[in-house]
mmCIF file of C-alpha atoms in Angstrom:
data_model
loop_
_atom_site.group_PDB
_atom_site.id
_atom_site.type_symbol
_atom_site.label_atom_id
_atom_site.label_comp_id
_atom_site.label_asym_id
_atom_site.label_seq_id
_atom_site.Cartn_x
_atom_site.Cartn_y
_atom_site.Cartn_z
ATOM 1 C CA MET A 1 -82.376 -65.422 -26.343
ATOM 2 C CA ASN A 2 -80.331 -62.883 -24.374
ATOM 3 C CA TRP A 3 -81.164 -59.235 -23.803
ATOM 4 C CA ASN A 4 -79.118 -56.086 -23.330
ATOM 5 C CA ILE A 5 -80.914 -53.054 -21.901
ATOM 6 C CA ILE A 6 -78.613 -50.145 -22.621
ATOM 7 C CA THR A 7 -78.832 -46.644 -21.206
ATOM 8 C CA ASP A 8 -76.536 -43.694 -21.336
ATOM 9 C CA SER A 9 -75.287 -42.510 -17.964
ATOM 10 C CA SER A 10 -78.231 -40.170 -17.519
ATOM 11 C CA CYS A 11 -79.747 -43.266 -15.868
ATOM 12 C CA ASP A 12 -78.556 -43.576 -12.275
ATOM 13 C CA LEU A 13 -78.561 -47.390 -12.340
ATOM 14 C CA LEU A 14 -75.150 -49.047 -12.566
ATOM 15 C CA PRO A 15 -74.455 -52.017 -14.874
ATOM 16 C CA SER A 16 -75.718 -55.386 -13.666
ATOM 17 C CA THR A 17 -76.689 -58.855 -14.861
ATOM 18 C CA SER A 18 -79.734 -60.893 -13.882
ATOM 19 C CA PRO A 19 -79.065 -64.058 -11.810
ATOM 20 C CA ASP A 20 -79.783 -66.299 -14.815
ATOM 21 C CA GLY A 21 -77.499 -64.223 -17.054
ATOM 22 C CA ARG A 22 -80.280 -63.633 -19.591
ATOM 23 C CA ILE A 23 -80.772 -59.893 -19.009
ATOM 24 C CA ARG A 24 -77.899 -57.436 -18.859
ATOM 25 C CA LEU A 25 -78.156 -53.785 -17.944
ATOM 26 C CA THR A 26 -75.288 -51.825 -19.426
ATOM 27 C CA SER A 27 -74.410 -48.153 -19.661
ATOM 28 C CA VAL A 28 -72.510 -45.930 -22.077
ATOM 29 C CA PRO A 29 -70.900 -42.940 -20.352
ATOM 30 C CA PHE A 30 -71.100 -39.223 -20.809
ATOM 31 C CA THR A 31 -67.883 -37.289 -20.193
ATOM 32 C CA ILE A 32 -68.018 -34.256 -17.909
ATOM 33 C CA ARG A 33 -65.368 -31.598 -18.406
ATOM 34 C CA ILE A 34 -64.505 -29.565 -15.291
ATOM 35 C CA GLY A 35 -61.667 -27.103 -15.838
ATOM 36 C CA GLU A 36 -58.833 -29.170 -17.338
ATOM 37 C CA ARG A 37 -60.166 -32.502 -16.057
ATOM 38 C CA ASP A 38 -62.385 -35.028 -17.803
ATOM 39 C CA PHE A 39 -64.637 -37.175 -15.622
ATOM 40 C CA VAL A 40 -65.906 -40.283 -17.411
ATOM 41 C CA ASP A 41 -69.352 -41.093 -16.052
ATOM 42 C CA ASP A 42 -68.952 -44.841 -15.679
ATOM 43 C CA GLU A 43 -69.201 -47.161 -12.688
ATOM 44 C CA HIS A 44 -65.710 -46.102 -11.543
ATOM 45 C CA LEU A 45 -66.500 -42.385 -11.263
ATOM 46 C CA ASP A 46 -66.071 -40.819 -7.825
ATOM 47 C CA THR A 47 -69.096 -38.510 -7.950
ATOM 48 C CA MET A 48 -68.131 -36.689 -4.767
ATOM 49 C CA GLU A 49 -64.710 -35.881 -6.226
ATOM 50 C CA MET A 50 -66.374 -34.560 -9.383
ATOM 51 C CA LEU A 51 -68.780 -32.392 -7.379
ATOM 52 C CA TYR A 52 -65.928 -30.959 -5.314
ATOM 53 C CA ALA A 53 -63.966 -30.153 -8.474
ATOM 54 C CA MET A 54 -67.050 -28.485 -9.956
ATOM 55 C CA GLU A 55 -67.602 -26.388 -6.857
ATOM 56 C CA GLN A 56 -63.959 -25.244 -6.784
ATOM 57 C CA GLU A 57 -63.657 -24.468 -10.509
ATOM 58 C CA HIS A 58 -64.314 -20.864 -11.561
ATOM 59 C CA SER A 59 -65.140 -21.549 -15.206
ATOM 60 C CA ALA A 60 -68.248 -23.300 -16.540
ATOM 61 C CA GLY A 61 -68.052 -27.008 -17.233
ATOM 62 C CA HIS A 62 -69.619 -28.923 -20.096
ATOM 63 C CA THR A 63 -70.669 -32.445 -20.989
ATOM 64 C CA SER A 64 -70.043 -34.690 -23.998
ATOM 65 C CA CYS A 65 -72.469 -37.431 -25.004
ATOM 66 C CA PRO A 66 -71.463 -41.065 -25.664
ATOM 67 C CA THR A 67 -69.904 -41.805 -29.038
ATOM 68 C CA PRO A 68 -71.499 -44.067 -31.664
ATOM 69 C CA ASP A 69 -68.677 -46.569 -31.064
ATOM 70 C CA ALA A 70 -69.630 -46.818 -27.382
ATOM 71 C CA TRP A 71 -73.228 -47.624 -28.313
ATOM 72 C CA LEU A 72 -72.142 -50.027 -31.064
ATOM 73 C CA ALA A 73 -70.020 -52.053 -28.661
ATOM 74 C CA GLN A 74 -73.122 -52.704 -26.555
ATOM 75 C CA PHE A 75 -75.458 -53.407 -29.487
ATOM 76 C CA GLU A 76 -73.138 -56.226 -30.508
ATOM 77 C CA GLN A 77 -73.346 -57.978 -27.132
ATOM 78 C CA ALA A 78 -76.873 -59.469 -27.291
ATOM 79 C CA ASP A 79 -79.542 -60.914 -29.566
ATOM 80 C CA CYS A 80 -82.024 -58.235 -28.474
ATOM 81 C CA ALA A 81 -80.890 -54.726 -27.594
ATOM 82 C CA ILE A 82 -83.154 -52.031 -26.189
ATOM 83 C CA ALA A 83 -81.510 -48.643 -25.754
ATOM 84 C CA ILE A 84 -82.952 -45.736 -23.778
ATOM 85 C CA THR A 85 -81.375 -42.307 -24.118
ATOM 86 C CA ILE A 86 -81.645 -39.043 -22.276
ATOM 87 C CA SER A 87 -84.125 -36.690 -23.940
ATOM 88 C CA SER A 88 -83.038 -35.837 -27.474
ATOM 89 C CA GLN A 89 -83.929 -32.223 -26.596
ATOM 90 C CA LEU A 90 -81.143 -32.169 -24.010
ATOM 91 C CA SER A 91 -78.293 -34.046 -25.707
ATOM 92 C CA GLY A 92 -76.984 -35.659 -28.891
ATOM 93 C CA SER A 93 -76.911 -39.095 -27.239
ATOM 94 C CA MET A 94 -79.952 -40.212 -29.249
ATOM 95 C CA ASN A 95 -78.250 -39.341 -32.550
ATOM 96 C CA SER A 96 -75.140 -41.288 -31.537
ATOM 97 C CA ALA A 97 -77.265 -44.323 -30.710
ATOM 98 C CA LEU A 98 -79.110 -44.120 -34.042
ATOM 99 C CA ALA A 99 -75.823 -43.971 -35.929
ATOM 100 C CA ALA A 100 -74.561 -46.995 -33.982
ATOM 101 C CA ARG A 101 -77.758 -48.929 -34.714
ATOM 102 C CA ASP A 102 -77.272 -48.399 -38.444
ATOM 103 C CA MET A 103 -73.697 -49.679 -38.207
ATOM 104 C CA ALA A 104 -74.767 -52.720 -36.195
ATOM 105 C CA LEU A 105 -77.560 -53.639 -38.611
ATOM 106 C CA GLU A 106 -75.229 -53.239 -41.567
ATOM 107 C CA LYS A 107 -73.025 -55.927 -40.011
ATOM 108 C CA ASN A 108 -75.917 -58.122 -38.867
ATOM 109 C CA PRO A 109 -79.317 -57.309 -40.452
ATOM 110 C CA ASP A 110 -81.085 -59.904 -38.280
ATOM 111 C CA LYS A 111 -80.129 -58.299 -34.986
ATOM 112 C CA LYS A 112 -83.017 -56.803 -33.011
ATOM 113 C CA ILE A 113 -82.327 -53.233 -31.899
ATOM 114 C CA VAL A 114 -84.697 -50.505 -30.799
ATOM 115 C CA ILE A 115 -83.797 -47.056 -29.497
ATOM 116 C CA LEU A 116 -86.209 -45.162 -27.265
ATOM 117 C CA ASP A 117 -86.054 -41.442 -26.577
ATOM 118 C CA SER A 118 -86.975 -41.157 -22.886
ATOM 119 C CA LEU A 119 -87.835 -37.455 -23.346
ATOM 120 C CA SER A 120 -86.464 -37.285 -19.820
ATOM 121 C CA THR A 121 -83.508 -38.265 -17.651
ATOM 122 C CA GLY A 122 -82.481 -39.865 -14.352
ATOM 123 C CA PRO A 123 -85.148 -41.782 -12.440
ATOM 124 C CA GLU A 124 -87.629 -41.829 -15.328
ATOM 125 C CA VAL A 125 -85.119 -43.867 -17.333
ATOM 126 C CA LEU A 126 -84.781 -46.133 -14.286
ATOM 127 C CA LEU A 127 -88.535 -46.775 -14.241
ATOM 128 C CA CYS A 128 -88.420 -47.623 -17.951
ATOM 129 C CA VAL A 129 -85.611 -50.111 -17.351
ATOM 130 C CA LYS A 130 -87.549 -51.804 -14.549
ATOM 131 C CA GLU A 131 -90.614 -52.036 -16.786
ATOM 132 C CA ILE A 132 -88.587 -53.619 -19.598
ATOM 133 C CA GLU A 133 -87.157 -56.193 -17.181
ATOM 134 C CA ARG A 134 -90.676 -57.026 -15.980
ATOM 135 C CA LEU A 135 -91.975 -57.497 -19.513
ATOM 136 C CA ILE A 136 -89.037 -59.694 -20.516
ATOM 137 C CA ARG A 137 -89.684 -61.984 -17.556
ATOM 138 C CA HIS A 138 -93.358 -62.174 -18.578
ATOM 139 C CA GLY A 139 -92.306 -63.461 -21.981
ATOM 140 C CA LEU A 140 -93.479 -60.599 -24.202
ATOM 141 C CA SER A 141 -92.034 -60.335 -27.686
ATOM 142 C CA PHE A 142 -89.369 -57.820 -28.623
ATOM 143 C CA ASP A 143 -91.792 -55.724 -30.698
ATOM 144 C CA ASP A 144 -94.468 -55.735 -28.004
ATOM 145 C CA ILE A 145 -91.980 -54.634 -25.353
ATOM 146 C CA ALA A 146 -90.716 -51.769 -27.519
ATOM 147 C CA ALA A 147 -94.261 -50.520 -28.181
ATOM 148 C CA HIS A 148 -95.326 -50.854 -24.547
ATOM 149 C CA VAL A 149 -92.315 -49.014 -23.116
ATOM 150 C CA GLN A 150 -92.775 -46.123 -25.545
ATOM 151 C CA ARG A 151 -96.291 -45.626 -24.156
ATOM 152 C CA PHE A 152 -95.067 -46.174 -20.583
ATOM 153 C CA SER A 153 -92.448 -43.439 -20.929
ATOM 154 C CA ALA A 154 -95.026 -40.973 -22.213
ATOM 155 C CA GLU A 155 -97.141 -41.489 -19.079
ATOM 156 C CA THR A 156 -94.408 -40.952 -16.472
ATOM 157 C CA LYS A 157 -93.644 -37.570 -14.888
ATOM 158 C CA ILE A 158 -90.378 -36.039 -13.704
ATOM 159 C CA PRO A 159 -90.109 -33.053 -11.352
ATOM 160 C CA LEU A 160 -86.586 -31.773 -10.663
ATOM 161 C CA CYS A 161 -85.488 -29.726 -7.635
ATOM 162 C CA ARG A 162 -82.314 -27.731 -8.109
ATOM 163 C CA SER A 163 -80.519 -26.965 -4.851
ATOM 164 C CA PRO A 164 -79.944 -23.338 -3.777
ATOM 165 C CA ARG A 165 -76.281 -23.565 -4.797
ATOM 166 C CA LEU A 166 -77.012 -22.735 -8.488
ATOM 167 C CA ILE A 167 -73.302 -23.072 -9.321
ATOM 168 C CA ASN A 168 -73.682 -24.011 -12.974
ATOM 169 C CA LEU A 169 -76.376 -21.423 -13.694
ATOM 170 C CA ILE A 170 -74.122 -18.692 -12.319
ATOM 171 C CA LYS A 171 -71.037 -19.864 -14.216
ATOM 172 C CA ASN A 172 -72.990 -20.208 -17.456
ATOM 173 C CA GLY A 173 -74.326 -16.688 -17.059
ATOM 174 C CA ARG A 174 -77.968 -17.797 -16.910
ATOM 175 C CA ILE A 175 -78.530 -15.966 -13.623
ATOM 176 C CA HIS A 176 -76.669 -13.012 -12.115
ATOM 177 C CA ARG A 177 -74.092 -13.885 -9.465
ATOM 178 C CA LEU A 178 -75.744 -11.628 -6.872
ATOM 179 C CA THR A 179 -79.116 -13.259 -7.542
ATOM 180 C CA GLY A 180 -77.511 -16.666 -7.070
ATOM 181 C CA MET A 181 -75.853 -15.608 -3.827
ATOM 182 C CA LEU A 182 -79.198 -14.329 -2.506
ATOM 183 C CA ALA A 183 -80.968 -17.576 -3.445
ATOM 184 C CA LYS A 184 -78.308 -19.559 -1.619
ATOM 185 C CA ALA A 185 -78.483 -17.334 1.486
ATOM 186 C CA LEU A 186 -82.291 -17.637 1.621
ATOM 187 C CA GLY A 187 -82.363 -21.350 0.832
ATOM 188 C CA ILE A 188 -84.467 -20.893 -2.313
ATOM 189 C CA TRP A 189 -84.836 -24.010 -4.483
ATOM 190 C CA GLY A 190 -85.742 -24.018 -8.146
ATOM 191 C CA ILE A 191 -88.491 -26.532 -8.994
ATOM 192 C CA GLY A 192 -89.055 -27.625 -12.563
ATOM 193 C CA SER A 193 -90.497 -30.456 -14.592
ATOM 194 C CA GLY A 194 -90.048 -32.262 -17.877
ATOM 195 C CA SER A 195 -92.341 -31.258 -20.746
ATOM 196 C CA ASP A 196 -94.001 -33.644 -23.198
ATOM 197 C CA GLU A 197 -91.403 -32.489 -25.726
ATOM 198 C CA GLY A 198 -88.533 -33.593 -23.470
ATOM 199 C CA LYS A 199 -87.331 -30.233 -22.213
ATOM 200 C CA ILE A 200 -86.745 -29.197 -18.591
ATOM 201 C CA ALA A 201 -88.249 -25.916 -17.437
ATOM 202 C CA PHE A 202 -87.975 -24.374 -13.966
ATOM 203 C CA GLU A 203 -91.402 -23.008 -13.170
ATOM 204 C CA SER A 204 -91.518 -22.245 -9.439
ATOM 205 C CA LYS A 205 -89.483 -21.684 -6.297
ATOM 206 C CA ALA A 206 -89.605 -23.051 -2.780
ATOM 207 C CA ARG A 207 -87.842 -21.727 0.297
ATOM 208 C CA GLY A 208 -86.447 -24.470 2.487
ATOM 209 C CA ALA A 209 -86.451 -28.255 2.318
ATOM 210 C CA LYS A 210 -89.847 -28.618 4.031
ATOM 211 C CA LYS A 211 -91.510 -26.488 1.364
ATOM 212 C CA VAL A 212 -89.723 -28.476 -1.357
ATOM 213 C CA VAL A 213 -91.291 -31.723 -0.112
ATOM 214 C CA GLN A 214 -94.728 -30.102 0.173
ATOM 215 C CA THR A 215 -94.463 -28.747 -3.368
ATOM 216 C CA LEU A 216 -93.408 -32.102 -4.814
ATOM 217 C CA VAL A 217 -96.256 -33.941 -3.098
ATOM 218 C CA SER A 218 -98.722 -31.311 -4.315
ATOM 219 C CA THR A 219 -97.379 -31.711 -7.844
ATOM 220 C CA MET A 220 -97.936 -35.460 -7.679
ATOM 221 C CA LYS A 221 -101.536 -34.888 -6.593
ATOM 222 C CA GLU A 222 -102.086 -32.433 -9.457
ATOM 223 C CA HIS A 223 -100.789 -35.035 -11.908
ATOM 224 C CA GLY A 224 -103.331 -37.543 -10.612
ATOM 225 C CA PHE A 225 -100.889 -39.867 -8.883
ATOM 226 C CA ILE A 226 -102.788 -42.548 -6.919
ATOM 227 C CA GLY A 227 -99.926 -44.896 -6.017
ATOM 228 C CA GLY A 228 -97.558 -47.100 -7.971
ATOM 229 C CA ASN A 229 -93.835 -46.928 -8.605
ATOM 230 C CA VAL A 230 -91.700 -43.936 -7.664
ATOM 231 C CA ALA A 231 -87.965 -43.390 -8.153
ATOM 232 C CA ILE A 232 -86.065 -40.661 -6.311
ATOM 233 C CA SER A 233 -82.515 -39.734 -7.299
ATOM 234 C CA HIS A 234 -80.615 -37.493 -4.896
ATOM 235 C CA CYS A 235 -77.338 -35.634 -5.228
ATOM 236 C CA ASP A 236 -75.674 -36.147 -1.835
ATOM 237 C CA ASN A 237 -78.967 -35.561 -0.007
ATOM 238 C CA LEU A 238 -80.275 -38.905 1.234
ATOM 239 C CA ALA A 239 -82.024 -37.259 4.197
ATOM 240 C CA LEU A 240 -84.278 -35.123 1.983
ATOM 241 C CA ALA A 241 -84.978 -38.080 -0.314
ATOM 242 C CA GLN A 242 -86.027 -40.154 2.698
ATOM 243 C CA THR A 243 -88.248 -37.335 3.980
ATOM 244 C CA LEU A 244 -89.952 -37.148 0.601
ATOM 245 C CA LYS A 245 -90.391 -40.923 0.575
ATOM 246 C CA ASN A 246 -92.045 -40.864 3.998
ATOM 247 C CA SER A 247 -94.355 -38.021 2.956
ATOM 248 C CA ILE A 248 -95.417 -39.942 -0.156
ATOM 249 C CA LEU A 249 -96.110 -43.107 1.844
ATOM 250 C CA ASP A 250 -98.162 -41.128 4.371
ATOM 251 C CA ILE A 251 -100.605 -40.350 1.556
ATOM 252 C CA TRP A 252 -100.228 -43.271 -0.853
ATOM 253 C CA GLU A 253 -99.491 -46.461 1.071
ATOM 254 C CA ASN A 254 -99.653 -48.616 -2.067
ATOM 255 C CA THR A 255 -96.449 -47.105 -3.434
ATOM 256 C CA SER A 256 -93.094 -48.743 -4.132
ATOM 257 C CA ILE A 257 -90.280 -46.199 -3.802
ATOM 258 C CA GLU A 258 -86.655 -46.656 -4.813
ATOM 259 C CA ILE A 259 -84.021 -44.148 -3.710
ATOM 260 C CA LEU A 260 -80.593 -44.004 -5.296
ATOM 261 C CA PRO A 261 -77.745 -41.499 -5.635
ATOM 262 C CA THR A 262 -77.275 -39.565 -8.845
ATOM 263 C CA ARG A 263 -74.414 -40.550 -11.081
ATOM 264 C CA GLY A 264 -72.151 -37.965 -12.670
ATOM 265 C CA LEU A 265 -74.413 -36.417 -15.299
ATOM 266 C CA CYS A 266 -77.452 -35.928 -13.083
ATOM 267 C CA SER A 267 -75.179 -34.719 -10.281
ATOM 268 C CA TYR A 268 -73.736 -32.117 -12.645
ATOM 269 C CA TYR A 269 -77.175 -30.714 -13.442
ATOM 270 C CA ALA A 270 -79.021 -31.187 -10.130
ATOM 271 C CA GLU A 271 -75.981 -30.033 -8.096
ATOM 272 C CA ARG A 272 -75.232 -31.023 -4.530
ATOM 273 C CA GLY A 273 -78.460 -31.356 -2.554
ATOM 274 C CA GLY A 274 -80.757 -31.592 -5.564
ATOM 275 C CA LEU A 275 -83.482 -34.185 -6.180
ATOM 276 C CA ILE A 276 -84.994 -35.717 -9.307
ATOM 277 C CA VAL A 277 -88.245 -37.638 -8.945
ATOM 278 C CA SER A 278 -90.208 -39.823 -11.350
ATOM 279 C CA TYR A 279 -93.543 -41.599 -11.019
#
């Protein structure tokens, strides 16, 4: 039996295949529109080029979720398909995946397909993928894995730190340009988190990178974190991600931390310098 774990490109993992060929991780891309250019968020995207284009463009950009056909093509590649989408409160990716599942089952009613709403994005999806891989290797059934990962996703947390640049918020008119310029000059970061309903809300501010790290660690303590798995996605800010990692390990030595760069979609929203953390 072969498995295909499918995410949209809100997950910062790139496609891969296990050494024995039994487990594939695949991705269906968002498209990011910057000015007159479309950036397809696949493994060939030059994220730095996209960020530069975004920073130079005067008008607001927008994103388009994967099509049902993109999901369908992946559902047809394996006996067992487990799809994880960005929060359905943030995008129509979930609806596209559901439509594709119906088409796939119409062609092959015996195919096993489950679609999970992560109620999140970025590194939280990564942690779900790693958990699915672990359960597959332990020989759990398809139905047991689906049920377990749904509970696992509900227990994970995701703080997001938006860099002081605030480019998209200014262009979209969500904050005044002068306010954005002041935040950038003072180095003020927006710090938010994902709700149980799958929405992202910015709830506090921190001035300077040192305060950002302190705030994130304090948030982890408030959530009752006692060690385990942590994923940190960074948008062109490996140094801050590494500082956060070291601060976490200073307190919780029994922690496994994975750092990886954001792909296109998370880069678009976090902006250059931003961090997304899940645990």
